mmCIF file of C-alpha atoms in Angstrom:
data_model
loop_
_atom_site.group_PDB
_atom_site.id
_atom_site.type_symbol
_atom_site.label_atom_id
_atom_site.label_comp_id
_atom_site.label_asym_id
_atom_site.label_seq_id
_atom_site.Cartn_x
_atom_site.Cartn_y
_atom_site.Cartn_z
ATOM 1 C CA MET A 996 35.163 -8.303 9.971
ATOM 2 C CA GLU A 997 33.244 -5.699 8.017
ATOM 3 C CA LEU A 998 33.313 -5.249 4.245
ATOM 4 C CA SER A 999 31.967 -2.020 2.746
ATOM 5 C CA LEU A 1000 28.927 -2.436 0.486
ATOM 6 C CA ARG A 1001 30.312 0.276 -1.765
ATOM 7 C CA CYS A 1002 33.462 -1.807 -2.318
ATOM 8 C CA ILE A 1003 31.243 -4.727 -3.289
ATOM 9 C CA ALA A 1004 29.334 -2.501 -5.686
ATOM 10 C CA PHE A 1005 32.543 -1.303 -7.396
ATOM 11 C CA LEU A 1006 33.844 -4.876 -7.685
ATOM 12 C CA ALA A 1007 30.531 -6.004 -9.188
ATOM 13 C CA LEU A 1008 30.581 -3.112 -11.683
ATOM 14 C CA GLY A 1009 34.133 -4.004 -12.727
ATOM 15 C CA LEU A 1010 33.136 -7.624 -13.245
ATOM 16 C CA LEU A 1011 30.179 -6.615 -15.398
ATOM 17 C CA LEU A 1012 32.421 -4.422 -17.570
ATOM 18 C CA LEU A 1013 34.892 -7.271 -18.039
ATOM 19 C CA LEU A 1014 32.087 -9.623 -19.056
ATOM 20 C CA ALA A 1015 30.649 -7.051 -21.438
ATOM 21 C CA THR A 1016 34.092 -6.562 -23.019
ATOM 22 C CA ALA A 1017 34.416 -10.282 -23.620
ATOM 23 C CA VAL A 1018 30.994 -10.613 -25.250
ATOM 24 C CA LEU A 1019 30.426 -7.373 -27.151
ATOM 25 C CA PRO A 1020 32.501 -5.573 -29.791
ATOM 26 C CA SER A 1021 34.642 -2.850 -28.235
ATOM 27 C CA ALA A 1022 32.828 -0.120 -30.151
ATOM 28 C CA THR A 1023 29.609 -1.068 -28.427
ATOM 29 C CA LEU A 1024 30.968 0.035 -25.056
ATOM 30 C CA CYS A 1025 31.863 3.550 -26.122
ATOM 31 C CA LYS A 1026 29.290 4.351 -28.759
ATOM 32 C CA LEU A 1027 26.174 6.175 -27.521
ATOM 33 C CA GLN A 1028 23.050 5.284 -29.488
ATOM 34 C CA VAL A 1029 20.896 8.383 -29.976
ATOM 35 C CA TRP A 1030 17.261 7.801 -30.943
ATOM 36 C CA PRO A 1031 15.795 10.088 -33.621
ATOM 37 C CA THR A 1032 13.451 12.766 -32.346
ATOM 38 C CA LYS A 1033 10.628 11.376 -34.496
ATOM 39 C CA LEU A 1034 9.910 7.672 -34.630
ATOM 40 C CA SER A 1035 8.185 6.190 -37.645
ATOM 41 C CA LEU A 1036 6.365 3.199 -36.207
ATOM 42 C CA PRO A 1037 3.313 1.228 -37.303
ATOM 43 C CA LYS A 1038 0.093 2.193 -35.544
ATOM 44 C CA ALA A 1039 0.002 -1.117 -33.667
ATOM 45 C CA SER A 1040 3.435 -0.440 -32.194
ATOM 46 C CA LEU A 1041 2.474 3.074 -31.150
ATOM 47 C CA ALA A 1042 -0.630 1.704 -29.451
ATOM 48 C CA ALA A 1043 1.480 -0.843 -27.643
ATOM 49 C CA LEU A 1044 3.784 1.900 -26.374
ATOM 50 C CA GLN A 1045 0.924 3.864 -24.836
ATOM 51 C CA ASP A 1046 0.872 3.354 -21.086
ATOM 52 C CA ASP A 1047 -1.877 4.880 -19.003
ATOM 53 C CA ALA A 1048 -0.432 3.761 -15.687
ATOM 54 C CA SER A 1049 1.138 7.169 -15.059
ATOM 55 C CA SER A 1050 -2.022 9.127 -15.875
ATOM 56 C CA LEU A 1051 -4.030 6.803 -13.615
ATOM 57 C CA CYS A 1052 -1.868 7.928 -10.708
ATOM 58 C CA ASP A 1053 -2.737 11.533 -11.490
ATOM 59 C CA GLN A 1054 -6.445 10.777 -11.929
ATOM 60 C CA HIS A 1055 -7.039 8.453 -8.988
ATOM 61 C CA TRP A 1056 -4.282 9.191 -6.471
ATOM 62 C CA THR A 1057 -3.950 12.982 -6.348
ATOM 63 C CA TRP A 1058 -6.487 15.350 -4.803
ATOM 64 C CA SER A 1059 -6.755 17.490 -7.919
ATOM 65 C CA GLY A 1060 -7.095 14.464 -10.173
ATOM 66 C CA ILE A 1061 -9.690 12.628 -8.145
ATOM 67 C CA SER A 1062 -11.876 15.712 -7.692
ATOM 68 C CA SER A 1063 -11.865 16.667 -11.385
ATOM 69 C CA PHE A 1064 -12.165 13.129 -12.728
ATOM 70 C CA TRP A 1065 -15.461 12.412 -10.976
ATOM 71 C CA HIS A 1066 -18.560 12.871 -13.102
ATOM 72 C CA GLU A 1067 -21.702 14.358 -11.616
ATOM 73 C CA LYS A 1068 -25.266 13.342 -12.406
ATOM 74 C CA SER A 1069 -28.182 15.028 -10.633
ATOM 75 C CA SER A 1070 -31.817 14.062 -10.370
ATOM 76 C CA GLY A 1071 -35.026 15.996 -9.785
ATOM 77 C CA THR A 1072 -35.209 14.687 -6.231
ATOM 78 C CA GLY A 1073 -32.038 16.496 -5.197
ATOM 79 C CA ARG A 1074 -30.016 13.300 -5.127
ATOM 80 C CA MET A 1075 -26.570 13.536 -6.732
ATOM 81 C CA LYS A 1076 -24.672 10.590 -8.173
ATOM 82 C CA TRP A 1077 -20.920 10.657 -8.612
ATOM 83 C CA SER A 1078 -18.987 8.178 -10.689
ATOM 84 C CA ILE A 1079 -15.407 7.603 -11.764
ATOM 85 C CA GLN A 1080 -14.060 5.181 -14.330
ATOM 86 C CA ARG A 1081 -11.885 2.496 -12.866
ATOM 87 C CA SER A 1082 -8.415 1.685 -14.160
ATOM 88 C CA GLY A 1083 -9.439 -1.037 -16.595
ATOM 89 C CA ALA A 1084 -7.137 -3.655 -15.096
ATOM 90 C CA PRO A 1085 -8.616 -7.184 -15.154
ATOM 91 C CA ALA A 1086 -9.916 -6.818 -11.601
ATOM 92 C CA ALA A 1087 -10.832 -3.159 -11.922
ATOM 93 C CA GLY A 1088 -13.331 -2.597 -14.695
ATOM 94 C CA GLY A 1089 -16.493 -0.512 -14.839
ATOM 95 C CA THR A 1090 -17.235 2.493 -12.659
ATOM 96 C CA VAL A 1091 -17.230 3.457 -9.002
ATOM 97 C CA THR A 1092 -20.429 5.189 -7.929
ATOM 98 C CA ALA A 1093 -21.299 7.193 -4.835
ATOM 99 C CA GLU A 1094 -24.430 9.169 -3.956
ATOM 100 C CA SER A 1095 -25.090 12.313 -1.967
ATOM 101 C CA SER A 1096 -28.369 13.879 -0.919
ATOM 102 C CA LEU A 1097 -29.880 15.993 1.801
ATOM 103 C CA GLY A 1098 -30.373 14.043 4.987
ATOM 104 C CA PHE A 1099 -33.664 13.070 6.515
ATOM 105 C CA PRO A 1100 -34.831 13.408 10.117
ATOM 106 C CA CYS A 1101 -35.300 10.616 12.586
ATOM 107 C CA SER A 1102 -38.647 10.241 14.293
ATOM 108 C CA TYR A 1103 -37.997 13.198 16.590
ATOM 109 C CA GLY A 1104 -37.376 15.465 13.580
ATOM 110 C CA ASN A 1105 -34.063 17.165 14.446
ATOM 111 C CA PHE A 1106 -30.825 17.455 12.437
ATOM 112 C CA ALA A 1107 -27.346 17.583 13.891
ATOM 113 C CA PRO A 1108 -25.891 20.923 12.672
ATOM 114 C CA LYS A 1109 -23.119 20.852 10.055
ATOM 115 C CA SER A 1110 -23.135 17.100 9.878
ATOM 116 C CA ALA A 1111 -22.921 14.290 7.346
ATOM 117 C CA VAL A 1112 -23.304 10.546 7.637
ATOM 118 C CA VAL A 1113 -21.501 8.135 5.317
ATOM 119 C CA VAL A 1114 -23.292 4.829 4.794
ATOM 120 C CA VAL A 1115 -20.748 2.070 4.243
ATOM 121 C CA GLN A 1116 -22.082 -0.354 1.620
ATOM 122 C CA SER A 1117 -19.029 -2.456 0.842
ATOM 123 C CA PRO A 1118 -19.477 -6.215 1.259
ATOM 124 C CA ASP A 1119 -15.980 -6.163 2.770
ATOM 125 C CA ARG A 1120 -16.933 -3.790 5.590
ATOM 126 C CA PHE A 1121 -16.460 -6.534 8.196
ATOM 127 C CA SER A 1122 -13.810 -8.577 6.405
ATOM 128 C CA PRO A 1123 -11.121 -10.052 8.683
ATOM 129 C CA ASN A 1124 -8.641 -9.624 5.812
ATOM 130 C CA LEU A 1125 -6.683 -6.359 6.223
ATOM 131 C CA TRP A 1126 -6.480 -5.657 2.478
ATOM 132 C CA HIS A 1127 -10.231 -6.137 1.970
ATOM 133 C CA ARG A 1128 -11.066 -4.154 5.098
ATOM 134 C CA MET A 1129 -8.893 -1.231 4.055
ATOM 135 C CA ALA A 1130 -10.610 -1.169 0.656
ATOM 136 C CA ALA A 1131 -13.914 -0.497 2.436
ATOM 137 C CA VAL A 1132 -12.362 1.986 4.873
ATOM 138 C CA PHE A 1133 -10.688 3.987 2.106
ATOM 139 C CA GLU A 1134 -13.906 4.290 0.078
ATOM 140 C CA ALA A 1135 -15.807 5.558 3.118
ATOM 141 C CA TRP A 1136 -13.049 7.991 4.063
ATOM 142 C CA VAL A 1137 -12.344 9.530 0.647
ATOM 143 C CA VAL A 1138 -15.858 10.211 -0.715
ATOM 144 C CA PRO A 1139 -16.900 13.036 1.669
ATOM 145 C CA ARG A 1140 -13.522 14.683 1.117
ATOM 146 C CA VAL A 1141 -13.999 14.587 -2.643
ATOM 147 C CA LEU A 1142 -17.401 16.205 -2.143
ATOM 148 C CA GLN A 1143 -15.738 18.927 -0.072
ATOM 149 C CA LEU A 1144 -13.234 19.573 -2.850
ATOM 150 C CA LYS A 1145 -16.131 19.882 -5.303
ATOM 151 C CA GLU A 1146 -17.834 22.259 -2.853
ATOM 152 C CA LYS A 1147 -20.810 19.962 -2.397
ATOM 153 C CA LEU A 1148 -20.116 19.687 1.321
ATOM 154 C CA PRO A 1149 -19.020 22.485 3.690
ATOM 155 C CA GLY A 1150 -15.345 22.638 4.551
ATOM 156 C CA GLU A 1151 -16.149 22.511 8.256
ATOM 157 C CA ILE A 1152 -18.399 19.540 8.882
ATOM 158 C CA SER A 1153 -18.692 16.632 11.297
ATOM 159 C CA ILE A 1154 -18.567 13.257 9.517
ATOM 160 C CA SER A 1155 -19.947 10.057 11.035
ATOM 161 C CA TYR A 1156 -20.060 6.531 9.622
ATOM 162 C CA HIS A 1157 -23.051 4.226 9.564
ATOM 163 C CA VAL A 1158 -21.994 0.609 9.060
ATOM 164 C CA PRO A 1159 -25.068 -1.602 8.555
ATOM 165 C CA ARG A 1160 -25.263 -5.118 9.901
ATOM 166 C CA LEU A 1161 -23.927 -7.806 7.562
ATOM 167 C CA LYS A 1162 -25.458 -11.204 8.294
ATOM 168 C CA ASN A 1163 -24.773 -11.641 12.022
ATOM 169 C CA ILE A 1164 -21.939 -9.095 12.295
ATOM 170 C CA THR A 1165 -22.397 -5.553 13.614
ATOM 171 C CA VAL A 1166 -19.966 -2.826 14.639
ATOM 172 C CA ASP A 1167 -20.299 -4.121 18.200
ATOM 173 C CA THR A 1168 -19.342 -7.702 17.270
ATOM 174 C CA ASP A 1169 -16.830 -6.746 14.570
ATOM 175 C CA PRO A 1170 -13.717 -8.943 15.009
ATOM 176 C CA GLY A 1171 -11.447 -6.437 13.250
ATOM 177 C CA PRO A 1172 -8.811 -6.017 11.924
ATOM 178 C CA PHE A 1173 -9.595 -2.261 11.847
ATOM 179 C CA PRO A 1174 -12.626 -1.346 13.984
ATOM 180 C CA TRP A 1175 -14.721 1.381 12.372
ATOM 181 C CA HIS A 1176 -14.695 3.650 15.407
ATOM 182 C CA LEU A 1177 -10.971 4.206 14.800
ATOM 183 C CA LEU A 1178 -11.863 6.080 11.598
ATOM 184 C CA GLY A 1179 -14.420 8.381 13.213
ATOM 185 C CA PRO A 1180 -17.736 8.489 15.092
ATOM 186 C CA VAL A 1181 -19.987 5.521 14.320
ATOM 187 C CA ALA A 1182 -23.714 6.217 13.912
ATOM 188 C CA SER A 1183 -26.278 3.612 14.881
ATOM 189 C CA LYS A 1184 -28.730 5.117 12.355
ATOM 190 C CA ASP A 1185 -28.318 7.050 9.104
ATOM 191 C CA CYS A 1186 -31.001 9.635 9.943
ATOM 192 C CA GLY A 1187 -30.721 12.997 11.668
ATOM 193 C CA TYR A 1188 -27.820 14.380 9.626
ATOM 194 C CA GLU A 1189 -27.875 17.314 7.223
ATOM 195 C CA HIS A 1190 -26.137 15.335 4.495
ATOM 196 C CA HIS A 1191 -26.553 11.677 3.582
ATOM 197 C CA ILE A 1192 -23.770 9.963 1.596
ATOM 198 C CA LEU A 1193 -23.656 6.458 0.134
ATOM 199 C CA ALA A 1194 -20.051 5.282 -0.203
ATOM 200 C CA PRO A 1195 -19.163 3.043 -3.174
ATOM 201 C CA SER A 1196 -19.724 -0.674 -2.705
ATOM 202 C CA ASP A 1197 -16.461 -1.522 -4.479
ATOM 203 C CA GLY A 1198 -13.917 0.947 -5.650
ATOM 204 C CA PHE A 1199 -10.628 2.697 -5.552
ATOM 205 C CA LEU A 1200 -8.319 0.469 -3.604
ATOM 206 C CA TRP A 1201 -8.972 -2.442 -5.926
ATOM 207 C CA ASP A 1202 -7.393 -0.412 -8.729
ATOM 208 C CA LEU A 1203 -4.093 -1.251 -7.071
ATOM 209 C CA ALA A 1204 -4.718 -4.924 -7.711
ATOM 210 C CA TRP A 1205 -3.691 -7.588 -10.151
ATOM 211 C CA ASP A 1206 -1.420 -6.912 -13.094
ATOM 212 C CA LEU A 1207 -1.328 -3.113 -13.351
ATOM 213 C CA PRO A 1208 1.853 -1.694 -11.802
ATOM 214 C CA LEU A 1209 0.931 1.984 -11.517
ATOM 215 C CA LYS A 1210 3.674 4.490 -12.258
ATOM 216 C CA CYS A 1211 3.412 6.398 -9.016
ATOM 217 C CA ALA A 1212 7.002 7.541 -8.643
ATOM 218 C CA HIS A 1213 6.554 9.476 -5.408
ATOM 219 C CA ALA A 1214 4.467 9.288 -2.282
ATOM 220 C CA SER A 1215 0.896 10.382 -2.969
ATOM 221 C CA GLY A 1216 -0.437 13.308 -0.935
ATOM 222 C CA LEU A 1217 -3.921 11.814 -1.044
ATOM 223 C CA TRP A 1218 -2.674 8.432 0.149
ATOM 224 C CA ARG A 1219 -0.523 10.024 2.836
ATOM 225 C CA SER A 1220 -3.580 11.923 4.078
ATOM 226 C CA PHE A 1221 -5.406 8.608 4.345
ATOM 227 C CA GLN A 1222 -2.469 7.112 6.216
ATOM 228 C CA SER A 1223 -2.474 10.082 8.595
ATOM 229 C CA ALA A 1224 -6.147 9.415 9.372
ATOM 230 C CA LEU A 1225 -5.303 5.767 10.061
ATOM 231 C CA TYR A 1226 -2.311 6.765 12.209
ATOM 232 C CA THR A 1227 -4.536 9.024 14.283
ATOM 233 C CA GLY A 1228 -6.971 6.154 14.771
ATOM 234 C CA VAL A 1229 -4.330 3.754 16.064
ATOM 235 C CA GLY A 1230 -2.378 6.370 18.030
ATOM 236 C CA LEU A 1231 0.706 6.828 15.815
ATOM 237 C CA ASP A 1232 2.356 10.177 15.123
ATOM 238 C CA PRO A 1233 2.439 10.569 11.317
ATOM 239 C CA GLU A 1234 5.494 12.828 11.545
ATOM 240 C CA THR A 1235 7.648 10.647 13.785
ATOM 241 C CA ASP A 1236 9.751 7.726 12.590
ATOM 242 C CA PHE A 1237 10.452 5.224 15.349
ATOM 243 C CA GLY A 1238 12.559 3.006 13.085
ATOM 244 C CA GLY A 1239 16.055 2.076 14.131
ATOM 245 C CA GLY A 1240 17.433 -0.645 11.893
ATOM 246 C CA ARG A 1241 14.794 -3.350 12.192
ATOM 247 C CA VAL A 1242 13.981 -6.122 9.741
ATOM 248 C CA CYS A 1243 10.490 -7.583 10.190
ATOM 249 C CA TYR A 1244 9.114 -10.752 8.676
ATOM 250 C CA VAL A 1245 5.330 -10.929 8.511
ATOM 251 C CA GLY A 1246 3.551 -14.206 7.819
ATOM 252 C CA ARG A 1247 0.267 -15.919 8.446
ATOM 253 C CA PRO A 1248 0.255 -17.778 11.757
ATOM 254 C CA GLY A 1249 -0.113 -21.553 11.634
ATOM 255 C CA LYS A 1250 0.450 -23.774 8.644
ATOM 256 C CA SER A 1251 0.020 -21.855 5.420
ATOM 257 C CA THR A 1252 1.352 -21.749 1.876
ATOM 258 C CA ARG A 1253 1.835 -18.012 2.507
ATOM 259 C CA GLN A 1254 4.887 -18.705 4.635
ATOM 260 C CA LEU A 1255 8.583 -18.990 3.877
ATOM 261 C CA SER A 1256 10.002 -22.482 4.238
ATOM 262 C CA ASP A 1257 12.039 -23.112 7.382
ATOM 263 C CA LYS A 1258 15.207 -23.077 5.259
ATOM 264 C CA SER A 1259 14.369 -19.707 3.686
ATOM 265 C CA PHE A 1260 13.244 -18.224 7.009
ATOM 266 C CA HIS A 1261 16.512 -19.105 8.739
ATOM 267 C CA ALA A 1262 18.499 -17.826 5.741
ATOM 268 C CA LEU A 1263 16.602 -14.508 5.981
ATOM 269 C CA LYS A 1264 17.185 -14.231 9.723
ATOM 270 C CA GLU A 1265 20.893 -15.007 9.370
ATOM 271 C CA ALA A 1266 21.332 -12.498 6.534
ATOM 272 C CA ALA A 1267 19.468 -9.750 8.417
ATOM 273 C CA GLU A 1268 21.488 -10.249 11.586
ATOM 274 C CA ARG A 1269 24.758 -9.848 9.687
ATOM 275 C CA MET A 1270 23.806 -6.424 8.347
ATOM 276 C CA THR A 1271 24.943 -3.347 10.263
ATOM 277 C CA LEU A 1272 24.265 0.396 10.237
ATOM 278 C CA ASP A 1273 27.067 2.460 11.750
ATOM 279 C CA GLY A 1274 28.347 -0.743 13.322
ATOM 280 C CA HIS A 1275 25.013 -1.654 14.952
ATOM 281 C CA THR A 1276 23.541 -5.007 13.920
ATOM 282 C CA LEU A 1277 20.042 -4.913 12.470
ATOM 283 C CA VAL A 1278 17.348 -6.329 14.737
ATOM 284 C CA PHE A 1279 15.266 -9.166 13.258
ATOM 285 C CA ARG A 1280 11.639 -9.667 14.294
ATOM 286 C CA SER A 1281 9.109 -12.265 13.212
ATOM 287 C CA LEU A 1282 5.559 -10.894 13.369
ATOM 288 C CA GLY A 1283 2.599 -13.254 13.348
ATOM 289 C CA PHE A 1284 -0.605 -11.301 13.867
ATOM 290 C CA ASN A 1285 -4.070 -12.675 14.476
ATOM 291 C CA ALA A 1286 -7.392 -11.321 15.750
ATOM 292 C CA SER A 1287 -6.208 -11.481 19.360
ATOM 293 C CA VAL A 1288 -3.627 -8.727 18.729
ATOM 294 C CA PRO A 1289 -5.299 -5.268 18.674
ATOM 295 C CA ILE A 1290 -4.619 -3.242 15.527
ATOM 296 C CA GLN A 1291 -3.117 -0.462 17.682
ATOM 297 C CA GLN A 1292 -0.451 -2.888 18.890
ATOM 298 C CA GLN A 1293 0.122 -4.282 15.398
ATOM 299 C CA ALA A 1294 0.555 -0.795 13.944
ATOM 300 C CA LYS A 1295 3.002 0.258 16.653
ATOM 301 C CA MET A 1296 5.124 -2.842 16.099
ATOM 302 C CA VAL A 1297 5.252 -2.416 12.314
ATOM 303 C CA SER A 1298 5.935 1.331 12.554
ATOM 304 C CA GLY A 1299 9.263 0.404 14.114
ATOM 305 C CA CYS A 1300 10.240 -1.687 11.082
ATOM 306 C CA ASP A 1301 12.561 -0.325 8.411
ATOM 307 C CA ILE A 1302 12.467 -3.421 6.187
ATOM 308 C CA LEU A 1303 9.313 -5.525 5.866
ATOM 309 C CA VAL A 1304 9.626 -8.982 4.303
ATOM 310 C CA GLY A 1305 6.789 -11.377 3.611
ATOM 311 C CA MET A 1306 5.002 -13.694 1.229
ATOM 312 C CA HIS A 1307 2.326 -12.186 -0.996
ATOM 313 C CA GLY A 1308 -0.777 -11.844 1.128
ATOM 314 C CA ALA A 1309 -2.811 -9.461 3.247
ATOM 315 C CA GLY A 1310 -0.004 -9.245 5.791
ATOM 316 C CA MET A 1311 1.940 -7.074 3.343
ATOM 317 C CA MET A 1312 -0.753 -4.412 3.770
ATOM 318 C CA HIS A 1313 0.925 -3.683 7.114
ATOM 319 C CA SER A 1314 3.414 -1.586 5.130
ATOM 320 C CA ILE A 1315 0.915 1.269 5.555
ATOM 321 C CA TRP A 1316 2.144 1.597 9.168
ATOM 322 C CA MET A 1317 5.771 2.090 8.092
ATOM 323 C CA TYR A 1318 7.295 5.518 7.603
ATOM 324 C CA PRO A 1319 8.383 6.798 4.148
ATOM 325 C CA GLY A 1320 11.777 5.615 2.993
ATOM 326 C CA SER A 1321 11.293 2.073 4.313
ATOM 327 C CA VAL A 1322 11.788 -1.044 2.185
ATOM 328 C CA VAL A 1323 9.116 -3.617 1.322
ATOM 329 C CA VAL A 1324 10.321 -7.035 0.112
ATOM 330 C CA GLU A 1325 7.540 -9.235 -1.278
ATOM 331 C CA ILE A 1326 8.069 -12.923 -2.064
ATOM 332 C CA MET A 1327 5.734 -13.967 -4.895
ATOM 333 C CA ASP A 1328 4.184 -17.405 -5.299
ATOM 334 C CA GLN A 1329 3.503 -18.622 -8.830
ATOM 335 C CA GLU A 1330 -0.227 -17.880 -8.691
ATOM 336 C CA HIS A 1331 0.304 -14.204 -7.871
ATOM 337 C CA GLU A 1332 3.486 -13.430 -9.817
ATOM 338 C CA ARG A 1333 1.785 -10.624 -11.743
ATOM 339 C CA SER A 1334 -0.051 -9.127 -8.789
ATOM 340 C CA ALA A 1335 0.710 -5.487 -8.074
ATOM 341 C CA TYR A 1336 -1.326 -4.842 -4.889
ATOM 342 C CA TYR A 1337 1.467 -4.227 -2.446
ATOM 343 C CA ARG A 1338 3.934 -2.834 -4.958
ATOM 344 C CA ASN A 1339 1.532 0.016 -5.654
ATOM 345 C CA VAL A 1340 0.739 0.546 -1.969
ATOM 346 C CA ALA A 1341 4.471 0.676 -1.218
ATOM 347 C CA HIS A 1342 5.103 3.276 -3.929
ATOM 348 C CA LEU A 1343 2.136 5.419 -2.866
ATOM 349 C CA SER A 1344 3.483 5.300 0.692
ATOM 350 C CA GLY A 1345 6.947 6.476 -0.334
ATOM 351 C CA HIS A 1346 8.684 3.123 0.202
ATOM 352 C CA VAL A 1347 11.203 1.268 -1.940
ATOM 353 C CA TYR A 1348 9.740 -1.996 -3.227
ATOM 354 C CA LEU A 1349 11.667 -5.203 -3.993
ATOM 355 C CA ARG A 1350 10.246 -8.567 -5.002
ATOM 356 C CA HIS A 1351 11.474 -12.077 -5.670
ATOM 357 C CA ASN A 1352 10.102 -15.385 -6.917
ATOM 358 C CA GLN A 1353 9.364 -17.953 -4.205
ATOM 359 C CA ARG A 1354 10.389 -20.897 -6.365
ATOM 360 C CA GLU A 1355 13.850 -19.491 -7.066
ATOM 361 C CA LEU A 1356 14.202 -18.514 -3.439
ATOM 362 C CA GLY A 1357 13.649 -22.119 -2.402
ATOM 363 C CA GLU A 1358 16.374 -23.275 -4.771
ATOM 364 C CA THR A 1359 18.878 -20.535 -3.895
ATOM 365 C CA PRO A 1360 18.138 -19.074 -0.442
ATOM 366 C CA GLU A 1361 21.380 -17.069 -0.620
ATOM 367 C CA VAL A 1362 19.347 -14.631 -2.745
ATOM 368 C CA LEU A 1363 18.054 -13.317 0.583
ATOM 369 C CA TRP A 1364 21.608 -12.250 1.394
ATOM 370 C CA HIS A 1365 21.697 -9.991 -1.669
ATOM 371 C CA LEU A 1366 18.203 -8.646 -0.942
ATOM 372 C CA MET A 1367 19.279 -7.726 2.585
ATOM 373 C CA ILE A 1368 22.422 -5.987 1.326
ATOM 374 C CA SER A 1369 20.337 -3.850 -1.060
ATOM 375 C CA ALA A 1370 17.642 -3.117 1.532
ATOM 376 C CA THR A 1371 20.192 -2.144 4.197
ATOM 377 C CA GLU A 1372 21.958 0.244 1.840
ATOM 378 C CA ILE A 1373 18.595 1.865 1.045
ATOM 379 C CA ILE A 1374 17.524 2.440 4.655
ATOM 380 C CA SER A 1375 20.950 3.852 5.496
ATOM 381 C CA ASN A 1376 19.614 7.103 4.014
ATOM 382 C CA LYS A 1377 16.099 6.886 5.453
ATOM 383 C CA GLY A 1378 14.635 10.108 6.831
ATOM 384 C CA ASN A 1379 17.302 12.487 8.094
ATOM 385 C CA HIS A 1380 19.833 9.699 8.633
ATOM 386 C CA SER A 1381 23.034 9.052 6.724
ATOM 387 C CA GLN A 1382 24.550 5.866 8.086
ATOM 388 C CA HIS A 1383 27.291 3.520 6.970
ATOM 389 C CA ALA A 1384 25.887 0.197 5.803
ATOM 390 C CA SER A 1385 28.032 -2.934 5.967
ATOM 391 C CA PHE A 1386 27.831 -6.604 6.747
ATOM 392 C CA ARG A 1387 29.705 -9.044 8.951
ATOM 393 C CA LYS A 1388 31.232 -12.077 7.328
ATOM 394 C CA SER A 1389 30.471 -15.482 8.834
ATOM 395 C CA GLN A 1390 32.863 -16.672 11.521
#
């Protein structure tokens, strides 16, 4: 038996109105409170109302903002330094600095024409953690493009990446999760190029972290360009959505606190498999990736997901492989309740983001039922589709 979600919504709205009528004076329901055009507030209150999260989206996550917000400092040696103030969130203070200069020849004295090499300095350049790795990849990818926008690099130029050894790890022994050659040509040396660029050692992507939910209301063109570069690297078509009503749970393999309990996992699976789109039951998949699964295969699997559910952790970074209009559901443990990493990534990617507290979920796993109803209704209008969302009652 199927019950329309819209009927449920109308019933819920009617119940809320009845409750409001019982609690509030009747005049409250029909009187519209209009705020004065000018508010007379103490200075402290005005300061508290100021929210820079929206302007940070414009400054850091649009092409025009990021190119104009960088500050240039030149030296007599022809070396240029570029810096940008970070967001000011607890984990994102100070400045991000990059350098650009004319290249220098190798021993044989030749330059590759119209070329630039980006030296990757990030300590996370070989991190096995997808979030940390993507922070390093993004910094290396975005800097030469900012320099092009500022007309410090030619528009037509070949860009290579030099990734120095870190302890005993090199590009040849890199365990992943995103091998550098998928971003572009990898240079064994940083000489022999017309332009020499030092990427920041720690920068932009970390501004999505911790307790600063950025007010990025729509998909960012800059971020989508980065995603397109990643899609090209792993062999995905950035314009094609392979989704078809799939719910994917991503968790760390093995025993981990970043996993749903067995009770919550089975409740999620049961709820997902009772949801339908145009009468077709949603497909539930449990994804447990490790280093043995190539990133190309991981990306292809996640690109077919319409709803991604998981505990807070690097696995949620896989939402970058999903197509706009998907739903990301993040379950937060107590330690990371204020974290905004994957919320911001979801919004920049054009997804709808939902979150819930792990502790409450353990006490009332039926919450997953309501999350699945909401998520299914959202993806019913994903892309060019307009499907009827409903759910099957238990037998």
